[in-house]
Amino acid sequence: MAEITAKLVKELREKSGAGVMDAKKALVETDGDMDKAVELLREKGMAKAAKKADRVAAEGLTGVYVSGNHAAVVEVNAETDFVAKNAQFVELVNETAKVIAEGKPANNEEALALVMPSGETLASAYVNATATIGEKISFRRFALLEKTDEQHFGAYQHNGGRIGVISVVEGGDDALAKQISMHIAAMKPTVLSYTELDPQFVKDELAKLNHDIELDNESRAMVDKAPLPFLQYGSKAQLSEDVIAKAEEDIKAELAAEGKPEKIWDKIIPGKMDRFMLDNTKVDQAYTLLAQVYIMDDSKTVEAYLNSVNAKAIDFARFEVGEGIEKKANDFESEVAATMAAALNN
């Protein structure tokens, strides 16, 4: 029986990332054979990871990394927020973002085959992390963005890394691009422009808005307040030339009915048309970056502000940890009741 020294245990830990006791047990089982011990730990790690495969991992961090004219934002999940603060987990997230930005994979399968600084694949790194950290650790998704030499990346993380954003801005500078990313983090746009919204999605969202107005009007009626008007349109995509022309004619008719002299109409109509556009692009304002009111200057939309500084938003990616993942709710009262019932029956 070979002597299992502290030096051997330390060496195995450095190679495998395993804990002290796991490393020592592996060396004992393999009679001190380092290669066999590494393989044994790998097999045990895969077994542990398999047992945790059906667990829900909805906590975690985003990682952001810029490599020249390429940048990556990734989401890596853990089961608890506590583990998301673990130094090993944070390092894994950062290394994942780096290898993806540099490796430029086309999909998750290619990403998991990339080689980490440790020499193992990304897939193996996650199996080992699950085994050593003790929770399901999973690589969920990534986005790659590319820019030209004249364009700028805005890399930003918010709330301790729970939100990660990269934007690409033409014109301006890195500081402007970062401000745009800060806006994206706060306001949650999903696409750049109204041209990217599906027509049925716009109709569905407009119906939801009008339903909210209907409910609000029921409350207003109870206190004798005037009802709010329903929205006819939700997106600039619905505002054809005919619709805009009719809106302008309606404004002129309104001004005439109010007795406003025609010589001042030109000063009034632009403001009322701006109001019409705002009132009838609520879906755009919720989901498209360019239509949102800019958080750094609430007198302008993002598009208007960028135009004012001769800049243009080209692309962006925003990840928020856990979005879209259905978390399993722990029914604590049911668990306690079941435990008490089992105790009484024994």
Short mmCIF file of C-alpha atoms in Angstrom, two decimals:
data_model
loop_
_atom_site.label_atom_id
_atom_site.label_comp_id
_atom_site.label_asym_id
_atom_site.label_seq_id
_atom_site.Cartn_x
_atom_site.Cartn_y
_atom_site.Cartn_z
CA MET A 1 0.00 0.00 0.00
CA ALA A 2 1.53 3.29 -1.13
CA GLU A 3 1.82 6.09 1.41
CA ILE A 4 -0.80 8.79 0.80
CA THR A 5 1.10 11.95 1.65
CA ALA A 6 -0.22 15.49 1.98
CA LYS A 7 1.84 16.38 -1.09
CA LEU A 8 0.03 13.74 -3.17
CA VAL A 9 -3.36 14.94 -1.95
CA LYS A 10 -2.46 18.54 -2.79
CA GLU A 11 -1.28 17.57 -6.27
CA LEU A 12 -4.49 15.67 -6.96
CA ARG A 13 -6.62 18.55 -5.70
CA GLU A 14 -4.81 20.96 -8.03
CA LYS A 15 -5.37 18.62 -10.98
CA SER A 16 -9.00 17.78 -10.25
CA GLY A 17 -10.43 20.60 -8.14
CA ALA A 18 -11.73 17.98 -5.70
CA GLY A 19 -12.00 18.52 -1.96
CA VAL A 20 -9.38 17.20 0.49
CA MET A 21 -11.37 14.14 1.63
CA ASP A 22 -12.48 13.20 -1.89
CA ALA A 23 -8.88 13.47 -3.15
CA LYS A 24 -7.55 11.37 -0.29
CA LYS A 25 -10.21 8.67 -0.75
CA ALA A 26 -9.46 8.50 -4.49
CA LEU A 27 -5.75 8.02 -3.81
CA VAL A 28 -6.48 5.32 -1.25
CA GLU A 29 -8.76 3.47 -3.68
CA THR A 30 -6.15 3.61 -6.46
CA ASP A 31 -3.18 2.81 -4.20
CA GLY A 32 -1.64 6.24 -4.82
CA ASP A 33 -1.78 6.08 -8.64
CA MET A 34 -2.26 9.73 -9.65
CA ASP A 35 -3.64 9.08 -13.15
CA LYS A 36 -6.11 6.48 -11.92
CA ALA A 37 -7.16 8.77 -9.07
CA VAL A 38 -7.85 11.62 -11.52
CA GLU A 39 -9.94 9.27 -13.68
CA LEU A 40 -11.80 7.95 -10.64
CA LEU A 41 -12.66 11.46 -9.51
CA ARG A 42 -13.80 12.32 -13.03
CA GLU A 43 -16.13 9.31 -13.07
CA LYS A 44 -17.48 10.12 -9.62
CA GLY A 45 -17.94 13.73 -10.67
CA MET A 46 -19.96 12.68 -13.71
CA ALA A 47 -22.08 10.44 -11.49
CA LYS A 48 -22.72 13.27 -9.04
CA ALA A 49 -23.57 15.63 -11.89
CA ALA A 50 -25.99 13.06 -13.37
CA LYS A 51 -27.82 12.80 -10.04
CA LYS A 52 -28.27 16.58 -10.04
CA ALA A 53 -29.29 16.81 -13.73
CA ASP A 54 -33.02 17.15 -13.04
CA ARG A 55 -32.62 19.91 -10.48
CA VAL A 56 -33.67 23.44 -11.38
CA ALA A 57 -30.75 25.87 -11.58
CA ALA A 58 -32.23 29.36 -11.91
CA GLU A 59 -29.72 31.44 -9.97
CA GLY A 60 -26.24 32.34 -11.16
CA LEU A 61 -24.37 35.07 -12.98
CA THR A 62 -23.83 36.61 -16.37
CA GLY A 63 -20.33 37.03 -17.76
CA VAL A 64 -19.19 39.67 -20.23
CA TYR A 65 -15.90 39.67 -22.14
CA VAL A 66 -14.54 41.79 -25.00
CA SER A 67 -11.83 40.43 -27.29
CA GLY A 68 -10.88 42.95 -29.98
CA ASN A 69 -13.84 43.35 -32.31
CA HIS A 70 -15.72 40.43 -30.76
CA ALA A 71 -17.58 40.29 -27.47
CA ALA A 72 -19.56 37.67 -25.59
CA VAL A 73 -22.22 37.71 -22.90
CA VAL A 74 -23.00 34.41 -21.19
CA GLU A 75 -25.37 33.09 -18.53
CA VAL A 76 -24.24 30.39 -16.12
CA ASN A 77 -26.70 28.94 -13.61
CA ALA A 78 -26.48 27.50 -10.12
CA GLU A 79 -29.21 26.32 -7.77
CA THR A 80 -28.73 28.99 -5.10
CA ASP A 81 -27.69 32.61 -4.93
CA PHE A 82 -25.15 31.64 -2.25
CA VAL A 83 -23.19 29.47 -4.69
CA ALA A 84 -23.39 32.22 -7.32
CA LYS A 85 -21.03 34.20 -5.06
CA ASN A 86 -18.56 31.32 -4.75
CA ALA A 87 -15.07 32.28 -6.02
CA GLN A 88 -14.77 29.07 -8.08
CA PHE A 89 -18.16 29.72 -9.68
CA VAL A 90 -17.30 33.36 -10.49
CA GLU A 91 -14.00 32.27 -12.09
CA LEU A 92 -15.84 29.65 -14.16
CA VAL A 93 -18.29 32.28 -15.44
CA ASN A 94 -15.51 34.70 -16.40
CA GLU A 95 -13.44 32.01 -18.11
CA THR A 96 -16.53 30.84 -20.01
CA ALA A 97 -17.16 34.34 -21.38
CA LYS A 98 -13.51 34.65 -22.39
CA VAL A 99 -13.21 31.33 -24.25
CA ILE A 100 -16.50 31.97 -26.05
CA ALA A 101 -15.50 35.51 -27.12
CA GLU A 102 -12.22 34.15 -28.44
CA GLY A 103 -13.51 30.83 -29.80
CA LYS A 104 -16.65 32.23 -31.48
CA PRO A 105 -18.78 29.05 -31.38
CA ALA A 106 -21.94 28.83 -33.49
CA ASN A 107 -24.08 27.13 -30.84
CA ASN A 108 -24.05 25.61 -27.35
CA GLU A 109 -22.69 22.27 -28.61
CA GLU A 110 -19.67 23.98 -30.13
CA ALA A 111 -19.28 26.15 -27.03
CA LEU A 112 -19.16 23.11 -24.72
CA ALA A 113 -16.38 21.62 -26.86
CA LEU A 114 -14.12 24.67 -26.39
CA VAL A 115 -10.98 24.16 -24.32
CA MET A 116 -10.66 26.02 -21.03
CA PRO A 117 -7.35 27.40 -19.63
CA SER A 118 -7.15 24.24 -17.47
CA GLY A 119 -6.97 22.09 -20.63
CA GLU A 120 -10.39 20.51 -20.11
CA THR A 121 -13.42 21.16 -22.32
CA LEU A 122 -16.12 23.55 -21.21
CA ALA A 123 -18.47 20.56 -20.80
CA SER A 124 -16.01 18.80 -18.47
CA ALA A 125 -15.47 22.00 -16.49
CA TYR A 126 -19.19 22.13 -15.70
CA VAL A 127 -19.31 18.46 -14.68
CA ASN A 128 -16.35 19.02 -12.37
CA ALA A 129 -17.84 22.24 -10.98
CA THR A 130 -21.08 20.43 -10.17
CA ALA A 131 -19.13 17.70 -8.37
CA THR A 132 -16.84 20.00 -6.38
CA ILE A 133 -19.27 22.81 -5.57
CA GLY A 134 -22.10 20.42 -4.70
CA GLU A 135 -24.89 22.05 -6.73
CA LYS A 136 -26.03 21.68 -10.32
CA ILE A 137 -23.91 24.14 -12.32
CA SER A 138 -25.05 24.60 -15.91
CA PHE A 139 -24.02 26.63 -18.91
CA ARG A 140 -27.27 28.03 -20.25
CA ARG A 141 -26.66 30.39 -23.18
CA PHE A 142 -24.42 32.93 -24.88
CA ALA A 143 -24.55 35.74 -27.41
CA LEU A 144 -21.70 36.91 -29.63
CA LEU A 145 -21.52 40.43 -31.03
CA GLU A 146 -19.13 41.85 -33.59
CA LYS A 147 -18.13 45.41 -34.41
CA THR A 148 -15.95 47.26 -36.87
CA ASP A 149 -12.83 49.22 -35.89
CA GLU A 150 -14.87 52.44 -36.01
CA GLN A 151 -17.65 51.17 -33.77
CA HIS A 152 -17.75 50.84 -29.98
CA PHE A 153 -18.70 48.11 -27.52
CA GLY A 154 -20.62 49.03 -24.40
CA ALA A 155 -20.01 46.27 -21.84
CA TYR A 156 -21.98 46.54 -18.61
CA GLN A 157 -23.10 44.33 -15.73
CA HIS A 158 -25.69 45.29 -13.16
CA ASN A 159 -26.82 44.01 -9.76
CA GLY A 160 -23.69 42.02 -9.05
CA GLY A 161 -23.70 40.40 -12.48
CA ARG A 162 -27.32 39.21 -12.52
CA ILE A 163 -27.79 41.35 -15.66
CA GLY A 164 -25.20 41.46 -18.43
CA VAL A 165 -25.35 43.71 -21.49
CA ILE A 166 -23.23 44.37 -24.55
CA SER A 167 -24.19 47.05 -27.08
CA VAL A 168 -22.64 48.10 -30.37
CA VAL A 169 -22.76 51.81 -31.15
CA GLU A 170 -21.53 53.63 -34.24
CA GLY A 171 -20.28 57.16 -33.64
CA GLY A 172 -19.71 58.61 -30.18
CA ASP A 173 -17.25 56.74 -27.97
CA ASP A 174 -16.94 53.87 -25.49
CA ALA A 175 -18.53 55.98 -22.75
CA LEU A 176 -21.66 56.56 -24.84
CA ALA A 177 -21.87 52.87 -25.71
CA LYS A 178 -21.68 51.99 -22.01
CA GLN A 179 -24.46 54.49 -21.22
CA ILE A 180 -26.64 52.82 -23.85
CA SER A 181 -25.91 49.46 -22.20
CA MET A 182 -26.88 50.91 -18.81
CA HIS A 183 -30.19 52.02 -20.36
CA ILE A 184 -30.71 48.53 -21.81
CA ALA A 185 -30.03 46.94 -18.42
CA ALA A 186 -32.64 49.15 -16.75
CA MET A 187 -35.37 49.29 -19.42
CA LYS A 188 -35.27 45.71 -20.77
CA PRO A 189 -35.78 46.21 -24.52
CA THR A 190 -35.90 42.94 -26.43
CA VAL A 191 -35.16 44.22 -29.95
CA LEU A 192 -33.55 47.24 -31.56
CA SER A 193 -36.38 48.56 -33.73
CA TYR A 194 -40.12 48.20 -34.34
CA THR A 195 -39.27 46.51 -37.65
CA GLU A 196 -38.22 43.43 -35.63
CA LEU A 197 -41.56 43.02 -33.83
CA ASP A 198 -43.92 40.31 -35.08
CA PRO A 199 -47.27 41.80 -36.20
CA GLN A 200 -49.27 39.28 -34.15
CA PHE A 201 -47.16 40.06 -31.09
CA VAL A 202 -48.00 43.76 -31.52
CA LYS A 203 -51.73 42.96 -31.76
CA ASP A 204 -51.60 40.77 -28.67
CA GLU A 205 -49.72 43.37 -26.63
CA LEU A 206 -52.10 46.12 -27.78
CA ALA A 207 -55.04 43.98 -26.63
CA LYS A 208 -53.39 43.63 -23.20
CA LEU A 209 -52.88 47.40 -22.97
CA ASN A 210 -56.52 48.06 -23.81
CA HIS A 211 -57.62 45.44 -21.30
CA ASP A 212 -55.66 47.30 -18.61
CA ILE A 213 -57.32 50.56 -19.70
CA GLU A 214 -60.73 48.87 -19.44
CA LEU A 215 -60.02 47.77 -15.88
CA ASP A 216 -58.70 51.23 -15.03
CA ASN A 217 -61.83 52.85 -16.44
CA GLU A 218 -64.02 50.68 -14.20
CA SER A 219 -62.14 52.08 -11.20
CA ARG A 220 -62.33 55.63 -12.56
CA ALA A 221 -66.09 55.32 -13.01
CA MET A 222 -66.48 54.54 -9.33
CA VAL A 223 -65.00 57.92 -8.41
CA ASP A 224 -66.67 59.85 -11.27
CA LYS A 225 -63.45 60.31 -13.25
CA ALA A 226 -63.54 60.61 -17.04
CA PRO A 227 -62.63 57.35 -18.83
CA LEU A 228 -59.27 57.00 -20.56
CA PRO A 229 -59.38 56.55 -24.36
CA PHE A 230 -58.57 53.14 -25.80
CA LEU A 231 -55.50 52.79 -28.01
CA GLN A 232 -55.99 52.23 -31.73
CA TYR A 233 -52.39 51.32 -32.52
CA GLY A 234 -49.38 50.00 -30.64
CA SER A 235 -46.46 50.25 -33.04
CA LYS A 236 -44.98 52.51 -35.67
CA ALA A 237 -45.35 49.51 -38.00
CA GLN A 238 -49.13 50.03 -37.87
CA LEU A 239 -48.96 53.76 -38.62
CA SER A 240 -49.21 53.85 -42.39
CA GLU A 241 -49.06 57.08 -44.38
CA ASP A 242 -52.86 57.07 -44.56
CA VAL A 243 -53.17 56.67 -40.79
CA ILE A 244 -50.76 59.55 -40.16
CA ALA A 245 -52.49 61.76 -42.74
CA LYS A 246 -55.89 61.09 -41.12
CA ALA A 247 -54.46 61.89 -37.68
CA GLU A 248 -53.25 65.25 -38.97
CA GLU A 249 -56.63 65.99 -40.54
CA ASP A 250 -58.36 65.12 -37.26
CA ILE A 251 -56.08 67.55 -35.43
CA LYS A 252 -56.89 70.30 -37.93
CA ALA A 253 -60.62 69.65 -37.50
CA GLU A 254 -60.17 69.81 -33.72
CA LEU A 255 -58.32 73.12 -33.95
CA ALA A 256 -61.01 74.53 -36.23
CA ALA A 257 -63.74 73.44 -33.81
CA GLU A 258 -61.85 75.16 -30.99
CA GLY A 259 -61.74 78.37 -33.02
CA LYS A 260 -57.94 78.44 -33.28
CA PRO A 261 -56.81 80.73 -36.15
CA GLU A 262 -55.23 78.82 -39.05
CA LYS A 263 -52.14 81.03 -39.01
CA ILE A 264 -50.97 79.37 -35.76
CA TRP A 265 -51.83 75.78 -36.70
CA ASP A 266 -48.31 75.11 -37.97
CA LYS A 267 -47.00 75.80 -34.48
CA ILE A 268 -49.52 73.51 -32.78
CA ILE A 269 -49.77 70.53 -35.15
CA PRO A 270 -46.18 69.18 -34.72
CA GLY A 271 -46.61 68.90 -30.94
CA LYS A 272 -49.96 67.18 -31.26
CA MET A 273 -48.56 64.79 -33.87
CA ASP A 274 -45.70 63.95 -31.49
CA ARG A 275 -48.34 63.20 -28.84
CA PHE A 276 -50.23 61.01 -31.32
CA MET A 277 -47.04 59.07 -32.08
CA LEU A 278 -46.30 58.57 -28.38
CA ASP A 279 -49.84 57.44 -27.60
CA ASN A 280 -49.90 54.95 -30.45
CA THR A 281 -46.47 53.33 -30.13
CA LYS A 282 -46.75 51.96 -26.58
CA VAL A 283 -45.67 48.47 -27.64
CA ASP A 284 -42.59 49.90 -29.34
CA GLN A 285 -41.75 51.84 -26.17
CA ALA A 286 -41.97 48.70 -24.06
CA TYR A 287 -39.93 46.39 -26.26
CA THR A 288 -37.75 48.34 -28.72
CA LEU A 289 -34.59 50.17 -27.72
CA LEU A 290 -34.87 53.06 -30.17
CA ALA A 291 -38.44 54.00 -29.15
CA GLN A 292 -37.77 54.07 -25.41
CA VAL A 293 -37.34 57.31 -23.48
CA TYR A 294 -33.60 57.59 -22.80
CA ILE A 295 -32.85 57.32 -19.07
CA MET A 296 -29.95 59.79 -19.37
CA ASP A 297 -32.17 62.43 -21.04
CA ASP A 298 -35.90 61.87 -20.57
CA SER A 299 -36.74 64.63 -23.05
CA LYS A 300 -35.72 62.35 -25.94
CA THR A 301 -36.10 58.80 -27.11
CA VAL A 302 -32.91 56.75 -27.44
CA GLU A 303 -33.07 57.17 -31.20
CA ALA A 304 -33.53 60.94 -30.96
CA TYR A 305 -30.69 61.28 -28.47
CA LEU A 306 -28.29 59.23 -30.57
CA ASN A 307 -29.23 61.29 -33.65
CA SER A 308 -28.47 64.46 -31.68
CA VAL A 309 -24.89 63.29 -31.05
CA ASN A 310 -24.40 61.80 -34.54
CA ALA A 311 -24.43 58.23 -33.27
CA LYS A 312 -26.40 55.10 -34.05
CA ALA A 313 -27.25 51.89 -32.15
CA ILE A 314 -26.28 48.87 -34.23
CA ASP A 315 -26.94 45.85 -32.03
CA PHE A 316 -27.22 44.65 -28.43
CA ALA A 317 -27.62 41.58 -26.23
CA ARG A 318 -29.11 41.56 -22.73
CA PHE A 319 -29.19 38.55 -20.39
CA GLU A 320 -30.87 38.48 -16.99
CA VAL A 321 -30.19 35.48 -14.80
CA GLY A 322 -33.10 33.06 -14.60
CA GLU A 323 -35.41 34.82 -17.05
CA GLY A 324 -37.71 32.28 -18.65
CA ILE A 325 -36.75 29.49 -16.23
CA GLU A 326 -39.67 28.08 -14.27
CA LYS A 327 -38.56 27.82 -10.66
CA LYS A 328 -39.91 25.02 -8.48
CA ALA A 329 -41.63 26.51 -5.48
CA ASN A 330 -40.88 24.77 -2.20
CA ASP A 331 -44.15 24.27 -0.34
CA PHE A 332 -42.66 24.52 3.17
CA GLU A 333 -45.97 24.03 4.98
CA SER A 334 -46.70 20.84 3.05
CA GLU A 335 -43.22 19.51 3.79
CA VAL A 336 -43.66 20.15 7.53
CA ALA A 337 -47.12 18.55 7.51
CA ALA A 338 -45.81 15.48 5.68
CA THR A 339 -42.90 15.14 8.12
CA MET A 340 -45.21 15.40 11.14
CA ALA A 341 -47.65 12.86 9.67
CA ALA A 342 -44.81 10.40 9.04
CA ALA A 343 -43.54 10.86 12.62
CA LEU A 344 -47.02 10.22 14.05
CA ASN A 345 -47.45 7.08 11.97
CA ASN A 346 -44.17 5.59 13.21
#
